Short mmCIF file of C-alpha atoms and ligand atoms in Angstrom, two decimals:
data_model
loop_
_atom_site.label_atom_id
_atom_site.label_comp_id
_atom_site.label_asym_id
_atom_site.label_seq_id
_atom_site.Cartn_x
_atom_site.Cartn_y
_atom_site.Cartn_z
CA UNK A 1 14.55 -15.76 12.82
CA UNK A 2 11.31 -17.00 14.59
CA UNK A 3 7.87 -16.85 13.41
CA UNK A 4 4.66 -16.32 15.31
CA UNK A 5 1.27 -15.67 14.45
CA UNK A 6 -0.31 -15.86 18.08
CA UNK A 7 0.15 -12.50 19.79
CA UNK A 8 0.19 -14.80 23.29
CA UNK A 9 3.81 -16.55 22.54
CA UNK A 10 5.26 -13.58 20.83
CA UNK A 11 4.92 -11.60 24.21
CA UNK A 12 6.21 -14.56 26.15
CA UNK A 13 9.31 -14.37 24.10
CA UNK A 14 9.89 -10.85 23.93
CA UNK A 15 9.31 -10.71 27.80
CA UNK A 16 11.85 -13.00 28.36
CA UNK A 17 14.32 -11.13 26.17
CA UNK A 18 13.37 -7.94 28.25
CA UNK A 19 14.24 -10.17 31.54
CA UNK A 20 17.44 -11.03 29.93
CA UNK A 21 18.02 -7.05 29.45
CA UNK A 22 18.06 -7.47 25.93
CA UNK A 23 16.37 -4.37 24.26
CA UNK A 24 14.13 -4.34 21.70
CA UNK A 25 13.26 -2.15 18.38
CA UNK A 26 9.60 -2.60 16.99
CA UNK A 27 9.60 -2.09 13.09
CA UNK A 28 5.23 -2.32 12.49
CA UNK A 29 4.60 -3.30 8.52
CA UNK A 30 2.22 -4.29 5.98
CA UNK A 31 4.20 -6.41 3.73
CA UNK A 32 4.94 -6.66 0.70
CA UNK A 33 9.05 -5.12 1.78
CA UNK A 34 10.61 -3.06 -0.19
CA UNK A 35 14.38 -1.30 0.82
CA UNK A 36 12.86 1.06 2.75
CA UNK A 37 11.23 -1.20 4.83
CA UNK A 38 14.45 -3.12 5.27
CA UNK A 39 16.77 0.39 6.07
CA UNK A 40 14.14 0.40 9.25
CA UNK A 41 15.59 -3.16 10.05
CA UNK A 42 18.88 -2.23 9.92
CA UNK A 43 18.73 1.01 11.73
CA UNK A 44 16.68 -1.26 14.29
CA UNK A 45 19.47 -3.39 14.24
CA UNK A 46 22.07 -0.80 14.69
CA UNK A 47 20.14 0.65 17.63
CA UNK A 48 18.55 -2.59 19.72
CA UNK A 49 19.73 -5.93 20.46
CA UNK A 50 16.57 -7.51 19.13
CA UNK A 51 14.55 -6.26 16.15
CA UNK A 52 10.86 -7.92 15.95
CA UNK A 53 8.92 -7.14 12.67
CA UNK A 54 5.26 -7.36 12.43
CA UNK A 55 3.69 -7.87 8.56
CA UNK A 56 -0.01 -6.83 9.33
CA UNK A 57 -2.55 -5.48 6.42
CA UNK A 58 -4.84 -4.02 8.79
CA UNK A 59 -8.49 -3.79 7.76
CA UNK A 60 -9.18 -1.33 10.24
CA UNK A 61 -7.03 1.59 8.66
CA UNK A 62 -8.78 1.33 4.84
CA UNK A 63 -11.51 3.04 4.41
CA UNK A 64 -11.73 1.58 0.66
CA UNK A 65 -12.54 -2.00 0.49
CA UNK A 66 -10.80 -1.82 -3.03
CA UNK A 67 -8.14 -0.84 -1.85
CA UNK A 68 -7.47 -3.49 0.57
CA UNK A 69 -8.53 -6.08 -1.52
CA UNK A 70 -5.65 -4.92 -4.18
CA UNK A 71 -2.94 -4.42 -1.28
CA UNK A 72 0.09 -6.91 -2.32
CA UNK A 73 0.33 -9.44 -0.33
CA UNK A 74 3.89 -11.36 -0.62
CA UNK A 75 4.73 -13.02 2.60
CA UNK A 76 6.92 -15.39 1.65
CA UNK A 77 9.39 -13.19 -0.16
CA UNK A 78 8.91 -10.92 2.76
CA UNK A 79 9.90 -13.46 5.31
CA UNK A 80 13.00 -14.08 3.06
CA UNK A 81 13.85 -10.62 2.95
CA UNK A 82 13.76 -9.91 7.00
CA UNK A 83 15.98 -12.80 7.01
CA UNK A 84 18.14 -11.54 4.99
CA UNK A 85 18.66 -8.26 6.67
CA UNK A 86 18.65 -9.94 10.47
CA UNK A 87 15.58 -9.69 11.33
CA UNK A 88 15.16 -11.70 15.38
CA UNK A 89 11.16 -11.90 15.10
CA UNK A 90 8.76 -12.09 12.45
CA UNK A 91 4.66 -11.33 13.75
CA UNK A 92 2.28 -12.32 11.12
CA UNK A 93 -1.14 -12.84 12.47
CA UNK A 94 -4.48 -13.61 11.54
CA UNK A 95 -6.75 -10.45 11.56
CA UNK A 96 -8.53 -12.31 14.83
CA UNK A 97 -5.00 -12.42 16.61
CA UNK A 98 -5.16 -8.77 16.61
CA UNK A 99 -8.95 -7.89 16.60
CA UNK A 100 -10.32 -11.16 18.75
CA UNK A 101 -13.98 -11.12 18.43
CA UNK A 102 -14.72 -10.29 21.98
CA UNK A 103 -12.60 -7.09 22.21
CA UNK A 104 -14.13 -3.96 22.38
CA UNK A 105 -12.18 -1.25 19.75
CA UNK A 106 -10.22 1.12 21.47
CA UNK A 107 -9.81 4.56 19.80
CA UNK A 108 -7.52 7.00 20.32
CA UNK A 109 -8.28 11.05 19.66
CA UNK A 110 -6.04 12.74 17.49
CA UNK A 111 -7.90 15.68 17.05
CA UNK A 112 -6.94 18.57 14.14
CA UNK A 113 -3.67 16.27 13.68
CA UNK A 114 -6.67 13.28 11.53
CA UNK A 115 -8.87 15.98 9.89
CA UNK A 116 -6.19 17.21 7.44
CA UNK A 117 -4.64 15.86 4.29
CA UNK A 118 -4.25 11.43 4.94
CA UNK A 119 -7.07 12.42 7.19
CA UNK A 120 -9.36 14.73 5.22
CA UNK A 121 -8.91 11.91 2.41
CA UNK A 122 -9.22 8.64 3.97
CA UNK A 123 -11.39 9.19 6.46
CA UNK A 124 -11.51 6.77 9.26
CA UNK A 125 -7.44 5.50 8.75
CA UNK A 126 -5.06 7.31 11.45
CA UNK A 127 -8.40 5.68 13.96
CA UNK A 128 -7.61 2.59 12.93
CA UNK A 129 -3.43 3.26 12.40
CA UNK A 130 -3.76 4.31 15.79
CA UNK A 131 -5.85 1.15 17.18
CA UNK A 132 -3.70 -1.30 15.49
CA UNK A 133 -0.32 0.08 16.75
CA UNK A 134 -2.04 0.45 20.26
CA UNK A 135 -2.24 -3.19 19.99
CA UNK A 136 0.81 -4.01 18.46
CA UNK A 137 2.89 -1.92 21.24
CA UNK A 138 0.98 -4.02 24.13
CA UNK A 139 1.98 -7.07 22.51
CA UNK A 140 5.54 -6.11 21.67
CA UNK A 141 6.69 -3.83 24.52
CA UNK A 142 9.69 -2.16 22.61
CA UNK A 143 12.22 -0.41 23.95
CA UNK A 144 11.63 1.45 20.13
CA UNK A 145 8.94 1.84 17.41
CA UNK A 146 10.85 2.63 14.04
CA UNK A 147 8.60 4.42 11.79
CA UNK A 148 9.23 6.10 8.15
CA UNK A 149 9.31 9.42 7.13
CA UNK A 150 7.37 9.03 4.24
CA UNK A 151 4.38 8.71 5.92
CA UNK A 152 4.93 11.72 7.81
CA UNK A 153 1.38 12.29 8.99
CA UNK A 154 1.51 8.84 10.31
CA UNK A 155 5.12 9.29 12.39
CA UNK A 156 3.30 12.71 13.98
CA UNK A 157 -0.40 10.87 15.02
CA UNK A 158 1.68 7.79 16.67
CA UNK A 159 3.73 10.14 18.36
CA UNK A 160 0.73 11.48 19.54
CA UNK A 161 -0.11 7.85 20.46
CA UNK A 162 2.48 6.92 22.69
CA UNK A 163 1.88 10.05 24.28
CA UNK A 164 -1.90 9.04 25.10
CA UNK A 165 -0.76 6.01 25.70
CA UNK A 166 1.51 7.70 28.63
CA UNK A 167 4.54 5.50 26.69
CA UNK A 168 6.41 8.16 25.47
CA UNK A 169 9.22 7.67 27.89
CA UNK A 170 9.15 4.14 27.51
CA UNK A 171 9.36 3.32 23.63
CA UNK A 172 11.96 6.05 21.94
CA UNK A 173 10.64 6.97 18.43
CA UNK A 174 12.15 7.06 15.64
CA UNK A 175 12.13 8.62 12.04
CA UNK A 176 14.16 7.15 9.54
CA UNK A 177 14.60 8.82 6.17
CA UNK A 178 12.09 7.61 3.14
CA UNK A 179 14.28 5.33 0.45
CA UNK A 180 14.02 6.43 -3.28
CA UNK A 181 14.06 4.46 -6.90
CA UNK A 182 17.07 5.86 -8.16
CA UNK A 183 14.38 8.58 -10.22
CA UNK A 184 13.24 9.84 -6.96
CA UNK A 185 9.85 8.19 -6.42
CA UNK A 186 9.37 7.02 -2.71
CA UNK A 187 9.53 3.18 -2.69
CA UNK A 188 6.20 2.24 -1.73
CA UNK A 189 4.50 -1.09 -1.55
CA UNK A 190 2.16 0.07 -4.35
CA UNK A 191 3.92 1.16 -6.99
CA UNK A 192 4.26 -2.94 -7.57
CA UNK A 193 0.92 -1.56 -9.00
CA UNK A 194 2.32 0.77 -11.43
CA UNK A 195 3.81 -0.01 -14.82
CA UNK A 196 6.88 1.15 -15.75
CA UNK A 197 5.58 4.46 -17.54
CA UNK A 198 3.12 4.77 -14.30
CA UNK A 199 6.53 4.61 -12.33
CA UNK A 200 8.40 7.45 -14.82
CA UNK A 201 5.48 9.30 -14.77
CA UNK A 202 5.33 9.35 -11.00
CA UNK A 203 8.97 10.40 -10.46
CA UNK A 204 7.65 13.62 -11.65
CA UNK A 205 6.16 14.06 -7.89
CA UNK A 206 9.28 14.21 -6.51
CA UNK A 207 10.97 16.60 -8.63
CA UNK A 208 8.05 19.37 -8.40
CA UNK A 209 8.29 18.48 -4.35
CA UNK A 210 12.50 19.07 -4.92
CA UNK A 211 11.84 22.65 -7.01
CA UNK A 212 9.86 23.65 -3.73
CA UNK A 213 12.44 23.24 -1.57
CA UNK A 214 14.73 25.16 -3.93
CA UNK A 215 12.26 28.37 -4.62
CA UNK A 216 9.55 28.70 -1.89
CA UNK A 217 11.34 32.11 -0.88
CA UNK A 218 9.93 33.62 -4.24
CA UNK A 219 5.95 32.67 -3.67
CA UNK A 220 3.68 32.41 -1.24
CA UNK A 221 2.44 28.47 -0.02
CA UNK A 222 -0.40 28.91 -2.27
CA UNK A 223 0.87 30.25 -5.53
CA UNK A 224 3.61 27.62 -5.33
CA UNK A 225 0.64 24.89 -4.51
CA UNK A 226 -1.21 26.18 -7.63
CA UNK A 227 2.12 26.58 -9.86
CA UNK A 228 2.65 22.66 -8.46
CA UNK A 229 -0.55 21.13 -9.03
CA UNK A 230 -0.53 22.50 -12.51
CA UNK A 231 2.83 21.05 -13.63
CA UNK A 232 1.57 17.77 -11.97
CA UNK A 233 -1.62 17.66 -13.79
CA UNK A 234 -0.05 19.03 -16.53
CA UNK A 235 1.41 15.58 -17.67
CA UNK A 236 -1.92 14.12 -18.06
CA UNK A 237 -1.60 10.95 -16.24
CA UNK A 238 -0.84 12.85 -12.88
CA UNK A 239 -3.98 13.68 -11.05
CA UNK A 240 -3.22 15.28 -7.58
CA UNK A 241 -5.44 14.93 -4.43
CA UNK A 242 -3.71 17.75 -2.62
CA UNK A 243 -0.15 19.43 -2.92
CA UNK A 244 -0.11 21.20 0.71
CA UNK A 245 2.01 23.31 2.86
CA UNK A 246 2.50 22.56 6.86
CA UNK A 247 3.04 23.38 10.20
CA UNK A 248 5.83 20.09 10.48
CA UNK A 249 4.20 19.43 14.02
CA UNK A 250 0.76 20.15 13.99
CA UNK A 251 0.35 19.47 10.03
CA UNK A 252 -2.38 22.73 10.01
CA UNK A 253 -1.75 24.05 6.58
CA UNK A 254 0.31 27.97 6.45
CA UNK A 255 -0.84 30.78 4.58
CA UNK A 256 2.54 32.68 5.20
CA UNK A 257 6.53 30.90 5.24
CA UNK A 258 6.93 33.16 9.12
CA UNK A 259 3.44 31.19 10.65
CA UNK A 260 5.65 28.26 11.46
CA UNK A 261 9.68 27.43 12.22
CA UNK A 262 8.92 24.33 9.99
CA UNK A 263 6.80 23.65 7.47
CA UNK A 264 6.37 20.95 5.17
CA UNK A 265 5.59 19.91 1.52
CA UNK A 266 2.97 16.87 1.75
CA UNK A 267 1.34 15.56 -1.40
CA UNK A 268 -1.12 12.51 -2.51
CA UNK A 269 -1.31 11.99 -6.15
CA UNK A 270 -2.76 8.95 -8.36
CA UNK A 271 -0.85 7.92 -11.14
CA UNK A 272 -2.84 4.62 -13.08
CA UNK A 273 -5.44 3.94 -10.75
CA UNK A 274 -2.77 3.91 -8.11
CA UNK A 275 -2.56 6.49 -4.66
CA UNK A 276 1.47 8.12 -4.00
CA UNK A 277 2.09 10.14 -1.19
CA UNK A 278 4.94 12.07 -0.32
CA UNK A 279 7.00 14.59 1.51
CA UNK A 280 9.94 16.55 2.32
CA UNK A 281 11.05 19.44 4.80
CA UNK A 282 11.37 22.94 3.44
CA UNK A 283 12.90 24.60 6.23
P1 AMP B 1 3.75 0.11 5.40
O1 AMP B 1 4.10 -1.32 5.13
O2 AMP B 1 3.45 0.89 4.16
O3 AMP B 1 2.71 0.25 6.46
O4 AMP B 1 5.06 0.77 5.98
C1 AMP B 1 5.69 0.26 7.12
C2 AMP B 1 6.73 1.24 7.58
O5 AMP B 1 7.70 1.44 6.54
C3 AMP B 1 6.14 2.63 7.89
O6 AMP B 1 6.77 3.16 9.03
C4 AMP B 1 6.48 3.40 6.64
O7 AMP B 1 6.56 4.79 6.86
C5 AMP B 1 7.84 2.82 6.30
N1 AMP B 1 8.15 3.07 4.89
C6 AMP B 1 7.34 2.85 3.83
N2 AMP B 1 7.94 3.26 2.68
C7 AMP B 1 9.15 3.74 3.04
C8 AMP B 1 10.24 4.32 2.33
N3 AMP B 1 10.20 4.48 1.01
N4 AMP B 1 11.34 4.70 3.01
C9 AMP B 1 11.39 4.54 4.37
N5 AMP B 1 10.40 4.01 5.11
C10 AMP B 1 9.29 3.61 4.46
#
């Protein structure tokens, strides 16, 4: 596996794989790996002849200095870990490899897709989600960007992305399913964060999100998103940011099942001080 932390040689090496007709899967990170990180490696592996892995915590996309100051940071575990699972090429820069000081920040519109749920919340992340991976394409030219599902949101806006970007045809997207503790909670860098009562207590999000899926037919999107909330809160160490219905494109939330083909559940709840999201298809 080979390491770089100048943006400059990783494209020299990934250009010359290209001119060798090797292709290339792009799997974009923030550290601190966990299994679901690594299933993107392997289905990257499965899929391209090289897989390059990039372990960025991107100022840019926080909009709460806390919170980046109290994202884990474990690179050399990490680096271990893509090993491991056959990783080709590792990218972890210095915030000025990515952001030089000279260059201006390019934003990319995402329009109704940024002002709901992540968006309405965090305001100011899927613009700098968006800038980074803008970036991180240029530098990495993939043949494909592997992406999770459990940040949903996320896998529509850089979607939208390589569209702006007019790459859509070029880099192949894909969604790969979000890995669970064997409780249900979405593995997520952060719940290193939670105790283990904070991580029994959280498994609770995914079995109000399964009970959706099982009875939406017998309430409308917002009785079940009240009758949710409630059982959520109702713990007492659950405290939910929103518990929403959506359009599975557009992510506009539905007052009625028949106002989309798809709809989603997406959630954000904190459990100890700590922010979960998650969510599933209902139909
Ligand atoms: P992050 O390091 O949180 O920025 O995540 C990097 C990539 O891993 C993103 O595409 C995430 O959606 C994906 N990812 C994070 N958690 C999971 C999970 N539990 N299962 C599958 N993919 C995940």
């Amino acid at each position: 596996m080979y390491l770089f932390q100048q943006a400059a040689s990783l494209s020299l090496t990934l250009q010359t794989a290209r001119q060798n007709q090797l292709s290339i899967g792009f799997v974009p990170t923030m550290g601190a790996l966990h299994e679901g990180h690594l299933d993107l490696i392997r289905h990257a592996k499965k899929q391209y002849d090289r897989v390059i892995s990039s372990i960025f915590v991107n100022p840019a996309q926080f909009n709460d200095p806390a919170d980046l100051a109290k994202y884990p940071r474990t690179l050399e575990k990490d680096l271990e870990a893509l090993a491991l699972t056959g990783a080709d090429y590792v990218y972890f820069p210095e915030v000025s490899d990515v952001y030089p000081p000279n260059s201006q920040p390019e934003t990319y519109p995402f329009g109704a897709l940024e002002t709901v749920l992540e968006g309405a919340h965090r305001p100011g992340h899927f613009e700098g989600v968006g800038m980074v991976v803008a970036r991180l394409l240029r530098i990495t030219v993939p043949n494909g960007l592997l992406l999770g599902e459990k940040d949903y949101q996320q896998c529509m806006v850089l979607q939208s992305l390589l569209k702006q970007m007019q790459w859509e045809q070029k880099v192949a997207l894909h969604i790969c399913p979000t890995r669970r503790e064997n409780n249900g909670l979405a593995m997520s860098s952060r719940n290193q964060r939670l105790t283990e009562a904070g991580k029994k207590q959280a498994a609770l999000l995914y079995e109000i999100i399964k009970s959706c899926q099982e009875r939406y037919l017998q309430f409308s999107p917002d009785q079940l998103s009240d009758w949710a909330i409630h059982s959520l809160e109702a713990q007492g160490n659950i405290r939910v940011e929103y518990f929403s219905f959506a359009d599975a494109q557009h992510l506009q939330p539905v007052q009625h099942w028949n106002e989309s083909p798809a709809v989603r559940v997406l959630a954000a709840v904190w459990v100890e001080d700590v922010r979960l999201i998650d969510n599933a298809l209902l139909f």
